[in-house]
Tab-separated table of C-alpha atoms and ligand atoms in Angstrom:
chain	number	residue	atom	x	y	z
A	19	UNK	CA	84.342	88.495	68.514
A	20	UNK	CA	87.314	86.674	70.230
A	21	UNK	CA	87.899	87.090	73.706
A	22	UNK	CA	89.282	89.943	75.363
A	23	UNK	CA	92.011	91.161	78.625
A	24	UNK	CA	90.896	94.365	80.212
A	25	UNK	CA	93.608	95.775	82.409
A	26	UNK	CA	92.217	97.755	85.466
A	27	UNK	CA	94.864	99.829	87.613
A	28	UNK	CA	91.890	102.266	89.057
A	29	UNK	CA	88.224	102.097	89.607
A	30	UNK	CA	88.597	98.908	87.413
A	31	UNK	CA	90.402	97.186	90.515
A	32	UNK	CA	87.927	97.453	93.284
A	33	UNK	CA	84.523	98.069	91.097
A	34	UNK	CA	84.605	96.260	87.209
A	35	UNK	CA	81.110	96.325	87.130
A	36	UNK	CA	80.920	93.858	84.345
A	37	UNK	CA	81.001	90.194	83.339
A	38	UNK	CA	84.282	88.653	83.212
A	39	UNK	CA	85.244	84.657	82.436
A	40	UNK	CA	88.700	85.130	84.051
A	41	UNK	CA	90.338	87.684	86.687
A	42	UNK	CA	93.896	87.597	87.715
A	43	UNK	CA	96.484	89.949	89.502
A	44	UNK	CA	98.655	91.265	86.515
A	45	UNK	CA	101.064	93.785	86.137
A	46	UNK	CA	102.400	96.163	83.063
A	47	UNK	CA	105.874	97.244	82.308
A	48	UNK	CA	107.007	100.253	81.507
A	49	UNK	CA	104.438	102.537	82.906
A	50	UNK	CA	103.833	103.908	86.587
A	51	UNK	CA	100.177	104.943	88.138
A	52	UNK	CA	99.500	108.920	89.025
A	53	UNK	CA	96.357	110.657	90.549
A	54	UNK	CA	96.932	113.874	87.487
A	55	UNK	CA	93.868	112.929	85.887
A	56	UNK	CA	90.589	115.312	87.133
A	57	UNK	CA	87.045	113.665	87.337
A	58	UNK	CA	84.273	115.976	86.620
A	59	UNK	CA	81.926	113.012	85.860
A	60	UNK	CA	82.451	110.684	89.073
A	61	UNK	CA	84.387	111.661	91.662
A	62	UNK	CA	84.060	115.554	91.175
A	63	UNK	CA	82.062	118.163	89.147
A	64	UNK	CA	82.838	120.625	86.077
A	65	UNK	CA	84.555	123.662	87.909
A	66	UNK	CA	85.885	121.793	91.039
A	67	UNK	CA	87.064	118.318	89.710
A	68	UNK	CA	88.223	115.184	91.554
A	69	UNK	CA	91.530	113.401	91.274
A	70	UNK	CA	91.586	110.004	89.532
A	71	UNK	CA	94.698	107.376	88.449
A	72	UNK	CA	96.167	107.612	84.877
A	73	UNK	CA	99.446	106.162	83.676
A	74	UNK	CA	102.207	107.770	82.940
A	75	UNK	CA	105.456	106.349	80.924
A	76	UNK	CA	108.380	105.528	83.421
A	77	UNK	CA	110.793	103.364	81.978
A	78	UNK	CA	111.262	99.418	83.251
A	79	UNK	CA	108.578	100.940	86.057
A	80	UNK	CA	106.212	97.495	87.025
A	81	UNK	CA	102.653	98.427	87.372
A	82	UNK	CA	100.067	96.420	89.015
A	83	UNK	CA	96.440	96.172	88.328
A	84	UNK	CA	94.127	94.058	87.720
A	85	UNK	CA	92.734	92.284	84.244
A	86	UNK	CA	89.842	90.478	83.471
A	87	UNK	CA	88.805	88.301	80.161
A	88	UNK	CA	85.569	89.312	78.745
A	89	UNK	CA	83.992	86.438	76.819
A	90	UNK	CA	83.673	87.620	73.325
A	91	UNK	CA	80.188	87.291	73.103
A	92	UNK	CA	79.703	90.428	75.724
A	93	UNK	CA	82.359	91.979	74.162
A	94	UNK	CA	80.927	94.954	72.249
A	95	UNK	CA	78.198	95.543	75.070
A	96	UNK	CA	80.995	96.043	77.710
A	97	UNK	CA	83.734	97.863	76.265
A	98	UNK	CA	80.477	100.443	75.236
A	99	UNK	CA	79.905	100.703	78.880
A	100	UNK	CA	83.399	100.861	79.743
A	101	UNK	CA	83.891	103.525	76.698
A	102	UNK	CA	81.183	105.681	78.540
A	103	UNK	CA	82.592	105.122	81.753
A	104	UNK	CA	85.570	106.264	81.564
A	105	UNK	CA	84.468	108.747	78.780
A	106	UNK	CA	86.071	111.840	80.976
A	107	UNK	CA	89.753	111.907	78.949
A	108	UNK	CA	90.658	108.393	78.783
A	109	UNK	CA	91.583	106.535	75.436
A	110	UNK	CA	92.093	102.741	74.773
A	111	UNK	CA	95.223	101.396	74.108
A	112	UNK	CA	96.764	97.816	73.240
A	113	UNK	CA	99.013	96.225	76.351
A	114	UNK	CA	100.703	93.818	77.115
A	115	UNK	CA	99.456	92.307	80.467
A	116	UNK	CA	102.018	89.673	82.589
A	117	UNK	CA	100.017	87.251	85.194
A	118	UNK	CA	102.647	86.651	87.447
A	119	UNK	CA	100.979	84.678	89.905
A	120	UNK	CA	100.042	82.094	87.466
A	121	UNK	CA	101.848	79.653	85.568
A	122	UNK	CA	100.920	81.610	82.204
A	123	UNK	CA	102.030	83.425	79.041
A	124	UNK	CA	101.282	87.176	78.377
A	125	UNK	CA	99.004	88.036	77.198
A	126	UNK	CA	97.695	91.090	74.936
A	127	UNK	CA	95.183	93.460	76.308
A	128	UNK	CA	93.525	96.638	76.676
A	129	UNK	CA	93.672	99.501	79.082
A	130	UNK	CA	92.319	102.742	79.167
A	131	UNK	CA	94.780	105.569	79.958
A	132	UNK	CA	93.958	109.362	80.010
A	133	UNK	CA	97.306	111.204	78.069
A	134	UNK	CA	98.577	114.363	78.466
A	135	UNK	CA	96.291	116.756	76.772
A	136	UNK	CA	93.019	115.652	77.216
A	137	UNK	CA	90.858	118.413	78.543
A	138	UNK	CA	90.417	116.727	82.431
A	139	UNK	CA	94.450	116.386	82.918
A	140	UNK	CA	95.498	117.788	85.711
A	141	UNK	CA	98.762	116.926	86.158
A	142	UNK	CA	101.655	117.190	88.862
A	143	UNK	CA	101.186	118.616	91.963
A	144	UNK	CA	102.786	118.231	95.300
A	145	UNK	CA	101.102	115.173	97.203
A	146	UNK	CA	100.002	117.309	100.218
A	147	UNK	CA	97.613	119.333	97.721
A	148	UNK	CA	96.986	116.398	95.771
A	149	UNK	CA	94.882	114.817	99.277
A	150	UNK	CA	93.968	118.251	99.935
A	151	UNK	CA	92.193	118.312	96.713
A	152	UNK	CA	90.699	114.992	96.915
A	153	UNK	CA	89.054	115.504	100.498
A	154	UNK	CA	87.305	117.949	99.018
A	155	UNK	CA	85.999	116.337	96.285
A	156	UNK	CA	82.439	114.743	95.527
A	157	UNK	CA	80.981	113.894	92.465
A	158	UNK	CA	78.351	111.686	91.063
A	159	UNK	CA	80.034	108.390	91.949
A	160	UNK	CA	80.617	109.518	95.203
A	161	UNK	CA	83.632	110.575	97.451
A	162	UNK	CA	87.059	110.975	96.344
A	163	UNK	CA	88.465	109.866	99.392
A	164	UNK	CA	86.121	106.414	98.767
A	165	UNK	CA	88.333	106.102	95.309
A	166	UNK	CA	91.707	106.474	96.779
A	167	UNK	CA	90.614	104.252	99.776
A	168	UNK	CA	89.733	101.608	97.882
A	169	UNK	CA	92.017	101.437	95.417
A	170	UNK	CA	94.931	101.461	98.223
A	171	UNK	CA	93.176	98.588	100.002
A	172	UNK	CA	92.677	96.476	97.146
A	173	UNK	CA	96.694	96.968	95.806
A	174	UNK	CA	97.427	96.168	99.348
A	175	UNK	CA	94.874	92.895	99.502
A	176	UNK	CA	97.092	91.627	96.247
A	177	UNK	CA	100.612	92.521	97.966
A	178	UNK	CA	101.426	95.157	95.634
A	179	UNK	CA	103.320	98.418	96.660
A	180	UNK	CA	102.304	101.330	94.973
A	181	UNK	CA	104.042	104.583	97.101
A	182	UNK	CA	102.087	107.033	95.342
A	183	UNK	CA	98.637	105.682	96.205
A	184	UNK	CA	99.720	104.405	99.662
A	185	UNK	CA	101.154	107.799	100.541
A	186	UNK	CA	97.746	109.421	99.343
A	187	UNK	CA	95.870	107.255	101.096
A	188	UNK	CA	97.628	107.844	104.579
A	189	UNK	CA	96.994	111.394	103.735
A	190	UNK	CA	93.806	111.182	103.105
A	191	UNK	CA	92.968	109.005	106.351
A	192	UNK	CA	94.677	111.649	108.544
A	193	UNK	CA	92.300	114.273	107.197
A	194	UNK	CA	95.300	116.244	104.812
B	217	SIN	C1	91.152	101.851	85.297
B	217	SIN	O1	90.670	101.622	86.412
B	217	SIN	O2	91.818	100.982	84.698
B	217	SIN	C2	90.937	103.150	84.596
B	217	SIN	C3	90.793	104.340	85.457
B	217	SIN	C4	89.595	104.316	86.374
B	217	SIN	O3	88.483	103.966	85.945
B	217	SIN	O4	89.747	104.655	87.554
């Protein structure tokens, strides 16, 4: 199999847990990053689920993540892993991924998004109930408030700005 771009925007960021040949900041057009999507496999349980980042359409919206280039050769064996990690509502889709730190063409990609629909979205929700939800979240993985945390400190570490996430996150620090 040929070589491969994963796009991360959540847990993919701070924790691939994988082999990669390449990483690079990238970003995504046309598509902006939400906490509607509920965890009932890592970062909540069935009945009381966590809050985790999909991505939502928004128009000329920049997006930034990060993407990694799986050599072909581990190809199968980590988008299996990937496909069971993120097995709670999210679906792969094609991308196109930009590198704009680096002196490089686009290039296509994949990215897992969880859509409208799927039986774990969640959904809108003001942002105060949003954290309140999240503090009191745990699931196998761990802590909810570990998963906003470190996915605000990581966006921050690459100089994105991401108000959604960074407004969680002060929420979340302050206790609500
Ligand atoms: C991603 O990180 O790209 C997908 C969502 C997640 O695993 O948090």
């Amino acid at each position: 199999m040929t070589d491969v771009w994963i796009f991360g925007y959540g847990s993919l960021v701070w924790r691939p847990d994988f082999p990669y040949l390449d990483t690079r900041t990238a970003t995504i057009t046309g598509w902006t990053r939400r906490f509607w999507q509920g965890s009932t496999d890592h970062r909540g349980v069935p009945g009381s689920p966590g809050r985790v980042v999909t991505l939502v359409e928004a128009e000329g919206e920049i997006c930034w993540g990060q993407a990694f280039l799986i050599d072909g050769n581990d190809r199968s064996d980590v988008m299996r892993r990937l496909d069971y990690r993120e097995k709670g509502g999210y679906s792969l889709h094609d991308v196109e991924i930009d590198f704009p730190e680096v002196d490089a063409p686009p290039a296509s990609g994949l990215i897992y998004i969880a859509t409208p629909g799927n039986p774990n979205w969640l959904g809108d929700m003001p942002i105060a109930q949003i954290a309140q939800q999240v503090l009191n979240s745990v699931g196998p993985s761990g802590a909810n408030t570990e998963y906003v945390l470190e996915l605000a400190d990581a966006l921050r570490e690459m100089g994105a700005v991401d108000h959604h996430v960074f407004d969680l996150a002060a929420r979340v620090r302050a206790g609500g």
